[in-house]
């Protein structure tokens, strides 16, 4: 125990973390390695408390599951040994259902799991960015994403960015998705675009489509994504 740490009882420590899970950070290592205290802490504040749990408890499936149910991003602090645990898929599923962006911190194996990736995308379409390359090329998953936010087509595979059905769904949902179509012929096909849903965005684009619009570079696309109103968040 550090000299400047206050000496308190188990009951006092438990009460502190039950009221504010962040208090785990100020407790001595004995309490940070105590299952009951850490569990109470992560149930109150999953992300911050798991950060200050002992390495042993960062690899405890019950503790980590409780943490990600409170805050999916707490998966970031889960121990690497946990990936070998039979309950790891359950933990990741709980995390992405709480916050789709938690997919970023899943193992590569589970970033390639269709069920988990679909759950993440349904929670937050921006999670598509963290899916495996194989699932970025999965029509069902990408369609689910673009129906929620058409700009999500930016994260799809090049093949699906040129898929007419997916492009149609994306531009119907958000006319800005037009900017991420990679096929020049499809992009400049006036008749195709005019057959899309007559959204306000499409009407505003029709005049521009008569010109020779170029496919956006990656740098231009990223800049576009940073502009107000173009985020994948919903």
PDB file of C-alpha atoms in Angstrom:
ATOM      1  CA  UNK A   1       0.000   0.000   0.000  1.00  0.00           C
ATOM      2  CA  UNK A   2       1.271   3.423  -0.893  1.00  0.00           C
ATOM      3  CA  UNK A   3       1.955   5.733   2.056  1.00  0.00           C
ATOM      4  CA  UNK A   4      -0.544   8.333   0.822  1.00  0.00           C
ATOM      5  CA  UNK A   5      -3.405   5.841   0.465  1.00  0.00           C
ATOM      6  CA  UNK A   6      -6.100   5.974   3.100  1.00  0.00           C
ATOM      7  CA  UNK A   7      -6.637   2.868   5.182  1.00  0.00           C
ATOM      8  CA  UNK A   8     -10.296   1.863   4.949  1.00  0.00           C
ATOM      9  CA  UNK A   9     -12.304  -1.263   5.606  1.00  0.00           C
ATOM     10  CA  UNK A  10     -13.763  -3.592   2.997  1.00  0.00           C
ATOM     11  CA  UNK A  11     -17.243  -2.283   3.751  1.00  0.00           C
ATOM     12  CA  UNK A  12     -16.135   1.314   3.299  1.00  0.00           C
ATOM     13  CA  UNK A  13     -14.406   0.507   0.023  1.00  0.00           C
ATOM     14  CA  UNK A  14     -17.457  -1.344  -1.255  1.00  0.00           C
ATOM     15  CA  UNK A  15     -19.748   1.551  -0.410  1.00  0.00           C
ATOM     16  CA  UNK A  16     -17.483   4.005  -2.214  1.00  0.00           C
ATOM     17  CA  UNK A  17     -17.429   2.098  -5.486  1.00  0.00           C
ATOM     18  CA  UNK A  18     -21.136   1.380  -5.322  1.00  0.00           C
ATOM     19  CA  UNK A  19     -21.720   5.124  -5.211  1.00  0.00           C
ATOM     20  CA  UNK A  20     -19.041   5.954  -7.797  1.00  0.00           C
ATOM     21  CA  UNK A  21     -17.144   3.260  -9.662  1.00  0.00           C
ATOM     22  CA  UNK A  22     -14.348   5.704 -10.427  1.00  0.00           C
ATOM     23  CA  UNK A  23     -13.326   5.488  -6.780  1.00  0.00           C
ATOM     24  CA  UNK A  24     -11.678   2.159  -7.551  1.00  0.00           C
ATOM     25  CA  UNK A  25      -8.741   4.113  -8.939  1.00  0.00           C
ATOM     26  CA  UNK A  26      -7.940   5.539  -5.501  1.00  0.00           C
ATOM     27  CA  UNK A  27      -8.144   2.258  -3.609  1.00  0.00           C
ATOM     28  CA  UNK A  28      -5.163   0.116  -2.753  1.00  0.00           C
ATOM     29  CA  UNK A  29      -4.191  -2.886  -4.943  1.00  0.00           C
ATOM     30  CA  UNK A  30      -5.775  -5.328  -2.493  1.00  0.00           C
ATOM     31  CA  UNK A  31      -9.206  -3.848  -3.199  1.00  0.00           C
ATOM     32  CA  UNK A  32      -8.496  -3.515  -6.928  1.00  0.00           C
ATOM     33  CA  UNK A  33      -7.945  -7.273  -6.913  1.00  0.00           C
ATOM     34  CA  UNK A  34     -11.061  -8.037  -4.867  1.00  0.00           C
ATOM     35  CA  UNK A  35     -13.807  -9.623  -6.962  1.00  0.00           C
ATOM     36  CA  UNK A  36     -16.766  -8.178  -5.031  1.00  0.00           C
ATOM     37  CA  UNK A  37     -15.402  -4.642  -4.961  1.00  0.00           C
ATOM     38  CA  UNK A  38     -14.364  -4.615  -8.611  1.00  0.00           C
ATOM     39  CA  UNK A  39     -17.667  -6.136  -9.721  1.00  0.00           C
ATOM     40  CA  UNK A  40     -19.580  -3.437  -7.862  1.00  0.00           C
ATOM     41  CA  UNK A  41     -17.328  -0.779  -9.356  1.00  0.00           C
ATOM     42  CA  UNK A  42     -17.757  -1.879 -12.993  1.00  0.00           C
ATOM     43  CA  UNK A  43     -21.497  -2.186 -12.562  1.00  0.00           C
ATOM     44  CA  UNK A  44     -21.521   1.495 -11.633  1.00  0.00           C
ATOM     45  CA  UNK A  45     -18.921   2.694 -14.159  1.00  0.00           C
ATOM     46  CA  UNK A  46     -17.758   0.009 -16.537  1.00  0.00           C
ATOM     47  CA  UNK A  47     -15.117   1.849 -18.551  1.00  0.00           C
ATOM     48  CA  UNK A  48     -13.271   3.705 -15.810  1.00  0.00           C
ATOM     49  CA  UNK A  49     -13.468   0.999 -13.173  1.00  0.00           C
ATOM     50  CA  UNK A  50     -12.245  -1.837 -15.392  1.00  0.00           C
ATOM     51  CA  UNK A  51      -9.277   0.315 -16.310  1.00  0.00           C
ATOM     52  CA  UNK A  52      -8.156   0.233 -12.667  1.00  0.00           C
ATOM     53  CA  UNK A  53      -8.965  -3.391 -11.908  1.00  0.00           C
ATOM     54  CA  UNK A  54      -6.150  -5.865 -11.397  1.00  0.00           C
ATOM     55  CA  UNK A  55      -4.902  -7.846 -14.383  1.00  0.00           C
ATOM     56  CA  UNK A  56      -6.457 -10.948 -12.886  1.00  0.00           C
ATOM     57  CA  UNK A  57      -9.913  -9.389 -12.832  1.00  0.00           C
ATOM     58  CA  UNK A  58      -9.512  -7.825 -16.270  1.00  0.00           C
ATOM     59  CA  UNK A  59      -9.460 -11.436 -17.430  1.00  0.00           C
ATOM     60  CA  UNK A  60     -12.455 -12.508 -15.344  1.00  0.00           C
ATOM     61  CA  UNK A  61     -15.450 -13.109 -17.656  1.00  0.00           C
ATOM     62  CA  UNK A  62     -18.073 -12.145 -15.079  1.00  0.00           C
ATOM     63  CA  UNK A  63     -16.358  -8.863 -14.239  1.00  0.00           C
ATOM     64  CA  UNK A  64     -15.768  -7.903 -17.872  1.00  0.00           C
ATOM     65  CA  UNK A  65     -19.295  -8.880 -18.897  1.00  0.00           C
ATOM     66  CA  UNK A  66     -20.721  -6.608 -16.197  1.00  0.00           C
ATOM     67  CA  UNK A  67     -18.409  -3.807 -17.326  1.00  0.00           C
ATOM     68  CA  UNK A  68     -19.364  -3.959 -21.018  1.00  0.00           C
ATOM     69  CA  UNK A  69     -23.056  -4.152 -20.201  1.00  0.00           C
ATOM     70  CA  UNK A  70     -22.635  -0.818 -18.430  1.00  0.00           C
ATOM     71  CA  UNK A  71     -20.354   0.636 -21.123  1.00  0.00           C
ATOM     72  CA  UNK A  72     -19.452  -1.358 -24.220  1.00  0.00           C
ATOM     73  CA  UNK A  73     -16.220   0.565 -24.751  1.00  0.00           C
ATOM     74  CA  UNK A  74     -14.908  -1.046 -21.546  1.00  0.00           C
ATOM     75  CA  UNK A  75     -13.990  -3.944 -23.839  1.00  0.00           C
ATOM     76  CA  UNK A  76     -10.859  -1.912 -24.553  1.00  0.00           C
ATOM     77  CA  UNK A  77      -9.551  -2.821 -21.074  1.00  0.00           C
ATOM     78  CA  UNK A  78     -10.424  -6.510 -21.187  1.00  0.00           C
ATOM     79  CA  UNK A  79      -7.438  -8.792 -20.719  1.00  0.00           C
ATOM     80  CA  UNK A  80      -6.020 -10.564 -23.758  1.00  0.00           C
ATOM     81  CA  UNK A  81      -6.280 -13.961 -22.079  1.00  0.00           C
ATOM     82  CA  UNK A  82     -10.039 -13.505 -22.064  1.00  0.00           C
ATOM     83  CA  UNK A  83     -10.096 -14.073 -25.830  1.00  0.00           C
ATOM     84  CA  UNK A  84      -9.484 -17.757 -25.112  1.00  0.00           C
ATOM     85  CA  UNK A  85     -12.431 -17.974 -22.711  1.00  0.00           C
ATOM     86  CA  UNK A  86     -15.584 -19.762 -23.947  1.00  0.00           C
ATOM     87  CA  UNK A  87     -17.657 -16.758 -22.818  1.00  0.00           C
ATOM     88  CA  UNK A  88     -15.673 -14.257 -24.866  1.00  0.00           C
ATOM     89  CA  UNK A  89     -18.172 -14.159 -27.768  1.00  0.00           C
ATOM     90  CA  UNK A  90     -20.956 -13.496 -25.262  1.00  0.00           C
ATOM     91  CA  UNK A  91     -18.938 -10.634 -23.794  1.00  0.00           C
ATOM     92  CA  UNK A  92     -18.265  -9.061 -27.190  1.00  0.00           C
ATOM     93  CA  UNK A  93     -21.908  -9.401 -28.201  1.00  0.00           C
ATOM     94  CA  UNK A  94     -22.985  -7.629 -25.018  1.00  0.00           C
ATOM     95  CA  UNK A  95     -20.432  -4.905 -25.676  1.00  0.00           C
ATOM     96  CA  UNK A  96     -21.545  -4.161 -29.241  1.00  0.00           C
ATOM     97  CA  UNK A  97     -25.194  -4.229 -28.254  1.00  0.00           C
ATOM     98  CA  UNK A  98     -24.432  -1.521 -25.706  1.00  0.00           C
ATOM     99  CA  UNK A  99     -22.178   0.436 -28.073  1.00  0.00           C
ATOM    100  CA  UNK A 100     -21.599  -0.710 -31.639  1.00  0.00           C
ATOM    101  CA  UNK A 101     -18.206   0.959 -31.776  1.00  0.00           C
ATOM    102  CA  UNK A 102     -16.936  -1.546 -29.220  1.00  0.00           C
ATOM    103  CA  UNK A 103     -16.360  -3.801 -32.233  1.00  0.00           C
ATOM    104  CA  UNK A 104     -13.044  -1.983 -32.672  1.00  0.00           C
ATOM    105  CA  UNK A 105     -11.719  -3.721 -29.552  1.00  0.00           C
ATOM    106  CA  UNK A 106     -12.915  -7.235 -30.370  1.00  0.00           C
ATOM    107  CA  UNK A 107     -10.537  -9.942 -31.527  1.00  0.00           C
ATOM    108  CA  UNK A 108      -9.914 -10.304 -35.242  1.00  0.00           C
ATOM    109  CA  UNK A 109     -11.825 -13.573 -35.138  1.00  0.00           C
ATOM    110  CA  UNK A 110     -14.975 -11.918 -33.847  1.00  0.00           C
ATOM    111  CA  UNK A 111     -14.649  -8.971 -36.224  1.00  0.00           C
ATOM    112  CA  UNK A 112     -15.256 -11.674 -38.808  1.00  0.00           C
ATOM    113  CA  UNK A 113     -18.335 -13.054 -37.032  1.00  0.00           C
ATOM    114  CA  UNK A 114     -21.473 -12.109 -39.035  1.00  0.00           C
ATOM    115  CA  UNK A 115     -23.817 -12.171 -36.038  1.00  0.00           C
ATOM    116  CA  UNK A 116     -21.622  -9.913 -33.920  1.00  0.00           C
ATOM    117  CA  UNK A 117     -20.879  -7.502 -36.752  1.00  0.00           C
ATOM    118  CA  UNK A 118     -24.556  -7.264 -37.688  1.00  0.00           C
ATOM    119  CA  UNK A 119     -25.448  -6.467 -34.072  1.00  0.00           C
ATOM    120  CA  UNK A 120     -22.751  -3.793 -33.975  1.00  0.00           C
ATOM    121  CA  UNK A 121     -23.879  -2.200 -37.239  1.00  0.00           C
ATOM    122  CA  UNK A 122     -27.504  -2.165 -36.118  1.00  0.00           C
ATOM    123  CA  UNK A 123     -26.449  -0.283 -32.993  1.00  0.00           C
ATOM    124  CA  UNK A 124     -24.125   2.114 -34.821  1.00  0.00           C
ATOM    125  CA  UNK A 125     -23.471   1.953 -38.560  1.00  0.00           C
ATOM    126  CA  UNK A 126     -19.982   3.391 -38.064  1.00  0.00           C
ATOM    127  CA  UNK A 127     -19.036  -0.024 -36.657  1.00  0.00           C
ATOM    128  CA  UNK A 128     -18.818  -1.262 -40.240  1.00  0.00           C
ATOM    129  CA  UNK A 129     -15.388   0.373 -40.376  1.00  0.00           C
ATOM    130  CA  UNK A 130     -14.086  -2.205 -37.878  1.00  0.00           C
ATOM    131  CA  UNK A 131     -15.546  -5.296 -39.535  1.00  0.00           C
ATOM    132  CA  UNK A 132     -13.292  -7.742 -41.343  1.00  0.00           C
ATOM    133  CA  UNK A 133     -12.681  -7.200 -45.025  1.00  0.00           C
ATOM    134  CA  UNK A 134     -14.795 -10.264 -45.713  1.00  0.00           C
ATOM    135  CA  UNK A 135     -17.815  -8.800 -43.918  1.00  0.00           C
ATOM    136  CA  UNK A 136     -17.361  -5.389 -45.514  1.00  0.00           C
ATOM    137  CA  UNK A 137     -18.089  -7.364 -48.664  1.00  0.00           C
ATOM    138  CA  UNK A 138     -21.187  -9.040 -47.193  1.00  0.00           C
ATOM    139  CA  UNK A 139     -24.308  -7.677 -48.986  1.00  0.00           C
ATOM    140  CA  UNK A 140     -26.649  -8.350 -46.055  1.00  0.00           C
ATOM    141  CA  UNK A 141     -24.503  -6.517 -43.521  1.00  0.00           C
ATOM    142  CA  UNK A 142     -23.716  -3.596 -45.813  1.00  0.00           C
ATOM    143  CA  UNK A 143     -27.373  -3.272 -46.834  1.00  0.00           C
ATOM    144  CA  UNK A 144     -28.384  -3.107 -43.170  1.00  0.00           C
ATOM    145  CA  UNK A 145     -25.830  -0.352 -42.644  1.00  0.00           C
ATOM    146  CA  UNK A 146     -26.743   1.825 -45.633  1.00  0.00           C
ATOM    147  CA  UNK A 147     -30.452   1.578 -44.848  1.00  0.00           C
ATOM    148  CA  UNK A 148     -29.675   3.250 -41.511  1.00  0.00           C
ATOM    149  CA  UNK A 149     -27.221   5.766 -42.950  1.00  0.00           C
ATOM    150  CA  UNK A 150     -26.394   5.786 -46.643  1.00  0.00           C
ATOM    151  CA  UNK A 151     -22.960   7.314 -46.080  1.00  0.00           C
ATOM    152  CA  UNK A 152     -21.945   3.984 -44.525  1.00  0.00           C
ATOM    153  CA  UNK A 153     -21.299   2.832 -48.092  1.00  0.00           C
ATOM    154  CA  UNK A 154     -17.931   4.571 -47.646  1.00  0.00           C
ATOM    155  CA  UNK A 155     -16.862   1.639 -45.424  1.00  0.00           C
ATOM    156  CA  UNK A 156     -18.111  -1.086 -47.772  1.00  0.00           C
ATOM    157  CA  UNK A 157     -15.908  -3.044 -50.138  1.00  0.00           C
ATOM    158  CA  UNK A 158     -15.237  -1.566 -53.566  1.00  0.00           C
ATOM    159  CA  UNK A 159     -17.376  -4.310 -55.070  1.00  0.00           C
ATOM    160  CA  UNK A 160     -20.426  -3.363 -53.006  1.00  0.00           C
ATOM    161  CA  UNK A 161     -19.857   0.351 -53.599  1.00  0.00           C
ATOM    162  CA  UNK A 162     -20.649  -0.520 -57.212  1.00  0.00           C
ATOM    163  CA  UNK A 163     -23.606  -2.770 -56.445  1.00  0.00           C
ATOM    164  CA  UNK A 164     -26.728  -1.074 -57.903  1.00  0.00           C
ATOM    165  CA  UNK A 165     -29.098  -2.393 -55.213  1.00  0.00           C
ATOM    166  CA  UNK A 166     -26.859  -1.203 -52.382  1.00  0.00           C
ATOM    167  CA  UNK A 167     -26.163   2.122 -54.087  1.00  0.00           C
ATOM    168  CA  UNK A 168     -29.892   2.635 -54.585  1.00  0.00           C
ATOM    169  CA  UNK A 169     -30.645   1.944 -50.928  1.00  0.00           C
ATOM    170  CA  UNK A 170     -27.774   4.158 -49.789  1.00  0.00           C
ATOM    171  CA  UNK A 171     -28.707   7.169 -51.902  1.00  0.00           C
ATOM    172  CA  UNK A 172     -32.369   6.821 -51.026  1.00  0.00           C
ATOM    173  CA  UNK A 173     -31.426   7.079 -47.360  1.00  0.00           C
ATOM    174  CA  UNK A 174     -28.849   9.841 -47.813  1.00  0.00           C
ATOM    175  CA  UNK A 175     -28.106  11.565 -51.110  1.00  0.00           C
ATOM    176  CA  UNK A 176     -24.544  12.247 -49.968  1.00  0.00           C
ATOM    177  CA  UNK A 177     -23.833   8.553 -50.446  1.00  0.00           C
ATOM    178  CA  UNK A 178     -23.514   9.411 -54.149  1.00  0.00           C
ATOM    179  CA  UNK A 179     -20.034  10.764 -53.458  1.00  0.00           C
ATOM    180  CA  UNK A 180     -18.767   7.322 -52.464  1.00  0.00           C
ATOM    181  CA  UNK A 181     -19.799   5.409 -55.573  1.00  0.00           C
ATOM    182  CA  UNK A 182     -16.516   4.239 -57.068  1.00  0.00           C
ATOM    183  CA  UNK A 183     -17.696   3.162 -60.517  1.00  0.00           C
ATOM    184  CA  UNK A 184     -17.461   6.187 -62.834  1.00  0.00           C
ATOM    185  CA  UNK A 185     -20.014   4.808 -65.271  1.00  0.00           C
ATOM    186  CA  UNK A 186     -22.560   4.194 -62.526  1.00  0.00           C
ATOM    187  CA  UNK A 187     -21.768   7.525 -60.932  1.00  0.00           C
ATOM    188  CA  UNK A 188     -22.364   9.454 -64.151  1.00  0.00           C
ATOM    189  CA  UNK A 189     -25.391   7.540 -65.404  1.00  0.00           C
ATOM    190  CA  UNK A 190     -28.025  10.258 -65.401  1.00  0.00           C
ATOM    191  CA  UNK A 191     -30.851   7.905 -66.194  1.00  0.00           C
ATOM    192  CA  UNK A 192     -29.940   5.684 -63.258  1.00  0.00           C
ATOM    193  CA  UNK A 193     -29.794   8.574 -60.829  1.00  0.00           C
ATOM    194  CA  UNK A 194     -33.049  10.081 -62.081  1.00  0.00           C
ATOM    195  CA  UNK A 195     -34.769   6.777 -61.340  1.00  0.00           C
ATOM    196  CA  UNK A 196     -33.714   6.957 -57.696  1.00  0.00           C
ATOM    197  CA  UNK A 197     -36.040   8.185 -55.000  1.00  0.00           C
ATOM    198  CA  UNK A 198     -36.685  11.886 -55.524  1.00  0.00           C
ATOM    199  CA  UNK A 199     -35.055  13.009 -52.315  1.00  0.00           C
ATOM    200  CA  UNK A 200     -34.025  16.602 -51.816  1.00  0.00           C
ATOM    201  CA  UNK A 201     -30.382  15.579 -51.940  1.00  0.00           C
ATOM    202  CA  UNK A 202     -30.815  13.875 -55.336  1.00  0.00           C
ATOM    203  CA  UNK A 203     -32.598  16.880 -56.785  1.00  0.00           C
ATOM    204  CA  UNK A 204     -29.734  19.078 -55.677  1.00  0.00           C
ATOM    205  CA  UNK A 205     -27.252  16.709 -57.312  1.00  0.00           C
ATOM    206  CA  UNK A 206     -28.961  16.427 -60.692  1.00  0.00           C
ATOM    207  CA  UNK A 207     -27.517  19.651 -62.048  1.00  0.00           C
ATOM    208  CA  UNK A 208     -24.029  18.669 -60.934  1.00  0.00           C
ATOM    209  CA  UNK A 209     -24.367  15.254 -62.554  1.00  0.00           C
ATOM    210  CA  UNK A 210     -24.423  16.810 -66.013  1.00  0.00           C
ATOM    211  CA  UNK A 211     -20.747  17.628 -65.534  1.00  0.00           C
ATOM    212  CA  UNK A 212     -17.837  15.225 -65.455  1.00  0.00           C
ATOM    213  CA  UNK A 213     -17.670  14.447 -61.734  1.00  0.00           C
ATOM    214  CA  UNK A 214     -14.621  12.528 -60.609  1.00  0.00           C
ATOM    215  CA  UNK A 215     -14.530   9.736 -58.054  1.00  0.00           C
ATOM    216  CA  UNK A 216     -13.405  11.045 -54.665  1.00  0.00           C
ATOM    217  CA  UNK A 217      -9.944  10.109 -53.479  1.00  0.00           C
ATOM    218  CA  UNK A 218      -9.595   8.546 -50.027  1.00  0.00           C
ATOM    219  CA  UNK A 219      -8.284  11.862 -48.695  1.00  0.00           C
ATOM    220  CA  UNK A 220     -11.228  13.771 -50.145  1.00  0.00           C
ATOM    221  CA  UNK A 221     -13.673  11.228 -48.776  1.00  0.00           C
ATOM    222  CA  UNK A 222     -12.194  11.466 -45.288  1.00  0.00           C
ATOM    223  CA  UNK A 223     -12.389  15.250 -45.446  1.00  0.00           C
ATOM    224  CA  UNK A 224     -16.004  14.990 -46.577  1.00  0.00           C
ATOM    225  CA  UNK A 225     -16.793  12.685 -43.645  1.00  0.00           C
ATOM    226  CA  UNK A 226     -15.473  15.305 -41.221  1.00  0.00           C
ATOM    227  CA  UNK A 227     -17.781  18.018 -42.505  1.00  0.00           C
ATOM    228  CA  UNK A 228     -20.912  18.783 -40.421  1.00  0.00           C
ATOM    229  CA  UNK A 229     -23.815  16.515 -41.293  1.00  0.00           C
ATOM    230  CA  UNK A 230     -21.735  13.852 -43.011  1.00  0.00           C
ATOM    231  CA  UNK A 231     -20.845  11.750 -39.997  1.00  0.00           C
ATOM    232  CA  UNK A 232     -21.817   8.107 -39.784  1.00  0.00           C
ATOM    233  CA  UNK A 233     -23.234   8.721 -36.322  1.00  0.00           C
ATOM    234  CA  UNK A 234     -26.992   8.616 -36.136  1.00  0.00           C
TER     235      UNK A 234
END
